[in-house]
Short mmCIF file of C-alpha atoms in Angstrom, two decimals:
data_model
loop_
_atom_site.label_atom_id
_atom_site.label_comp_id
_atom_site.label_asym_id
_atom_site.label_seq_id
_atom_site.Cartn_x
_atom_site.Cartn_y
_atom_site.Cartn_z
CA UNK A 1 51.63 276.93 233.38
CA UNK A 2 52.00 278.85 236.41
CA UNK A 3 53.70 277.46 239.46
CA UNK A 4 54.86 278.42 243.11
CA UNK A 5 55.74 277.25 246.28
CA UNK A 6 55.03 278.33 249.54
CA UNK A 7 56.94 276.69 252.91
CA UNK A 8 54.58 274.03 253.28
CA UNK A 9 52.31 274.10 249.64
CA UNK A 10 53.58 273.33 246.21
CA UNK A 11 50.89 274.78 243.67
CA UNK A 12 50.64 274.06 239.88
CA UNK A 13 48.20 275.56 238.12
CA UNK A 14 44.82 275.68 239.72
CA UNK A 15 45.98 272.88 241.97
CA UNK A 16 47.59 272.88 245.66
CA UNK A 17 48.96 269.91 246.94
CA UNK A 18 50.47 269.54 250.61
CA UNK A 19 51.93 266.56 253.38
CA UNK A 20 50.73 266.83 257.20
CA UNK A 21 52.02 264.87 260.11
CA UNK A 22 50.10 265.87 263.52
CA UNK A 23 47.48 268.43 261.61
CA UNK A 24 50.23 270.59 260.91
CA UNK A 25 51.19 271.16 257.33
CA UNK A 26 55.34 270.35 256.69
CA UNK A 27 57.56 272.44 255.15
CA UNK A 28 59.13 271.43 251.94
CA UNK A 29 63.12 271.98 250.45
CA UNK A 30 64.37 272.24 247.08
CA UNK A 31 61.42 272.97 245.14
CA UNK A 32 62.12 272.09 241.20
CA UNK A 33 59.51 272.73 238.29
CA UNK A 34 60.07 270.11 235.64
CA UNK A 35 57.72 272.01 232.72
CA UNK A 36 58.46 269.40 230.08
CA UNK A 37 56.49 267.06 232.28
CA UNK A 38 54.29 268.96 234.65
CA UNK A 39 55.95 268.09 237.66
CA UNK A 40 57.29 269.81 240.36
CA UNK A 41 59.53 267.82 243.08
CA UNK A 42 60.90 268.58 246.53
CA UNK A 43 61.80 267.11 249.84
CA UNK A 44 60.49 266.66 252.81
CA UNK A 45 61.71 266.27 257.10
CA UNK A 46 60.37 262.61 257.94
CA UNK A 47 60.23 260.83 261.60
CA UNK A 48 60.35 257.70 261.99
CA UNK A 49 56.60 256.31 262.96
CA UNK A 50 55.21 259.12 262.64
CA UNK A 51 51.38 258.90 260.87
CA UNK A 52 50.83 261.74 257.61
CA UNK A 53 48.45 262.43 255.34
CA UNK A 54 48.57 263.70 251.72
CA UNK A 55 46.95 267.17 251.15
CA UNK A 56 44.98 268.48 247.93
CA UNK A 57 43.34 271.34 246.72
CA UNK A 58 41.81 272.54 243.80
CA UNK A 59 41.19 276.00 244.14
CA UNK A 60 39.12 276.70 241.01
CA UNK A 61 36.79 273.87 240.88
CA UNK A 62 36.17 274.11 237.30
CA UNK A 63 36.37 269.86 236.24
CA UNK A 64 36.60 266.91 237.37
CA UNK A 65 39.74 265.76 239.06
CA UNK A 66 41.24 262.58 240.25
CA UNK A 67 44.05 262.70 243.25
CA UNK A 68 45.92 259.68 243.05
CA UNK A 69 48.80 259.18 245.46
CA UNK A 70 51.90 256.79 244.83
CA UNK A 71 54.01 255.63 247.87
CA UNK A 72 57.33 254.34 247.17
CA UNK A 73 56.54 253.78 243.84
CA UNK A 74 53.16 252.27 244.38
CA UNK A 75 50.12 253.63 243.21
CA UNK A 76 47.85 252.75 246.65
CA UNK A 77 45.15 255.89 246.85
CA UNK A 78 42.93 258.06 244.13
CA UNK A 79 39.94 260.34 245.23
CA UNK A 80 38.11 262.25 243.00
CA UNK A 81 37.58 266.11 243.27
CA UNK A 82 34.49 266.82 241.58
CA UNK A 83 33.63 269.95 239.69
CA UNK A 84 32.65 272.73 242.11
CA UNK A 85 34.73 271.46 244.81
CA UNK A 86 37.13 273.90 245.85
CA UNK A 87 37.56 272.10 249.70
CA UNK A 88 40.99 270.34 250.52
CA UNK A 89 41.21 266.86 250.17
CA UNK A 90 43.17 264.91 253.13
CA UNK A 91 44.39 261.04 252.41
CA UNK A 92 45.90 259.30 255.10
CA UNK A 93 45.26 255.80 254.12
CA UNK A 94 44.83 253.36 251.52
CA UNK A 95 41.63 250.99 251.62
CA UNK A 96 43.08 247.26 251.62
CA UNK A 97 39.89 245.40 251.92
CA UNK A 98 36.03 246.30 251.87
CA UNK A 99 36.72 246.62 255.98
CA UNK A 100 39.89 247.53 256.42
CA UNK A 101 42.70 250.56 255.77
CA UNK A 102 46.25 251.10 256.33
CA UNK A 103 47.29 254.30 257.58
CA UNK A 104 50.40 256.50 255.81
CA UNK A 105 53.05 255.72 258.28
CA UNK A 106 56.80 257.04 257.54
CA UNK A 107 59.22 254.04 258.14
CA UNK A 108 62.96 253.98 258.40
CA UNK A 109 64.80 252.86 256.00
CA UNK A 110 67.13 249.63 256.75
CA UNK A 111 70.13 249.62 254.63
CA UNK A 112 72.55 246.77 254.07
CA UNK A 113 75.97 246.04 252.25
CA UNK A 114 74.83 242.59 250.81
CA UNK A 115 75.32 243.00 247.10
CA UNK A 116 72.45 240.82 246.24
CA UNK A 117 70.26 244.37 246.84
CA UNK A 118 71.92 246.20 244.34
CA UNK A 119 69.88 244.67 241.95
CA UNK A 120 66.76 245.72 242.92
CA UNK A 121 63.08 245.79 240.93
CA UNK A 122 62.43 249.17 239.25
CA UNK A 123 60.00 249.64 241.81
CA UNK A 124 62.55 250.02 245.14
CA UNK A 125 63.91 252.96 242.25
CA UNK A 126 61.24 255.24 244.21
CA UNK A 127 61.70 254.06 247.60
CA UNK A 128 61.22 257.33 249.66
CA UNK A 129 59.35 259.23 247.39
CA UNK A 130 55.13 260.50 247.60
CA UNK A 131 54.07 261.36 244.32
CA UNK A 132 51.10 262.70 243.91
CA UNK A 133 49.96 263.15 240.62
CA UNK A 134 46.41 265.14 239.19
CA UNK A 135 44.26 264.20 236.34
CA UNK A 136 41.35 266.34 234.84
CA UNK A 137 38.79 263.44 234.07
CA UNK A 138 35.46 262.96 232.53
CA UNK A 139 32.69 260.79 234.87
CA UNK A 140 30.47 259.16 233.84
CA UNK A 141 27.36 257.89 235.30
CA UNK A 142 28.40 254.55 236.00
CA UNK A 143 28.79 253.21 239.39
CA UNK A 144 32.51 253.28 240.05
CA UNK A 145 34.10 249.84 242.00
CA UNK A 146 36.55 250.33 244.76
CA UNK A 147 39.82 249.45 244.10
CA UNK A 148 41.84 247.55 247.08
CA UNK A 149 45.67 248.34 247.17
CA UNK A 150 47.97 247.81 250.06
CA UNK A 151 51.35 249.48 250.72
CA UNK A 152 54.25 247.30 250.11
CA UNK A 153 56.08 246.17 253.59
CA UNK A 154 59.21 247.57 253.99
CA UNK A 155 62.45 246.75 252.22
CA UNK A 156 66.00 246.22 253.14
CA UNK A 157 68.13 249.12 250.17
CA UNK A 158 71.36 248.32 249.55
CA UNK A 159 73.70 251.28 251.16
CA UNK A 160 75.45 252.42 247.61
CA UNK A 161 71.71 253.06 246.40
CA UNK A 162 69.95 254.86 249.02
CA UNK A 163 70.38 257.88 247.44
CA UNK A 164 69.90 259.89 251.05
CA UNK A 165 66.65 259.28 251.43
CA UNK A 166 65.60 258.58 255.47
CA UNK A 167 62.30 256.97 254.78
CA UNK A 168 60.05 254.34 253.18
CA UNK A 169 56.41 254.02 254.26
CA UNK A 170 55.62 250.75 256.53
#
């Protein structure tokens, strides 16, 4: 499977996928393909308070896709890009009620030396880290239910594990 990177747009396949703050796509570092499992990884700049919104594209729009977006290691978004649609897909918030959503908001990260945090749940492993992650799927014609998710508040990581990361989202 074919892959490449452009400043701002890492592209896999058929598939495009992208982070804005202020309208304006970011730039990306370190680009790494991972072909055993389909992934490619990368960083991104990050400011503190700062709103963003996950990008997608499918640029063939040949199936049926699902975009679902993980924030620091919690799934809290999926859209689906239906066959034909060849349009790019913006997410800037998960739904956390039938009347309410929480915007994408980068948050700092607050470290501390208190060695009760090195022990941390599996999921502070992927504090930091937007993963966005495709899926060619089948509908049906069943009505689909809304799922409600929220974004987890933000963390105190113990200093040793912080791995250089700058952000969380809050």
């Amino acid at each position: 499977m074919a892959y490449y990177t452009q400043n701002t747009r890492l592209s896999f396949g058929e598939h495009d996928v992208w982070i804005t703050v202020d309208d304006r796509e970011v730039n990306h570092y370190a680009a790494s393909l991972d072909e055993s499992n389909r992934t490619i990884a990368c960083w991104i700049p990050s400011e503190n308070g700062k709103p963003f919104a996950v990008c997608g594209q499918n640029m063939l729009g040949q199936h049926d896709y699902a975009l679902i977006i993980n924030l620091d290691g919690h799934p809290c978004s999926s859209h689906h890009m239906p066959r034909g649609w060849t349009r790019e897909r913006s997410v800037s918030y998960c739904r956390t009620s039938a009347t309410e959503v929480r915007d994408f908001i980068f948050g700092s990260i607050e470290s501390t030396d208190d060695d009760n945090y090195l022990d941390r749940p599996a999921s502070m492993q992927n504090v930091g880290e937007i993963k966005v992650e495709i899926y060619r799927i089948a509908l049906s014609s069943r009505t689909v239910s809304i799922a409600f998710t929220s974004i987890p508040e933000t963390e105190k990581v113990h200093e040793r594990s912080k791995k250089a990361i700058d952000h969380q989202v809050k």
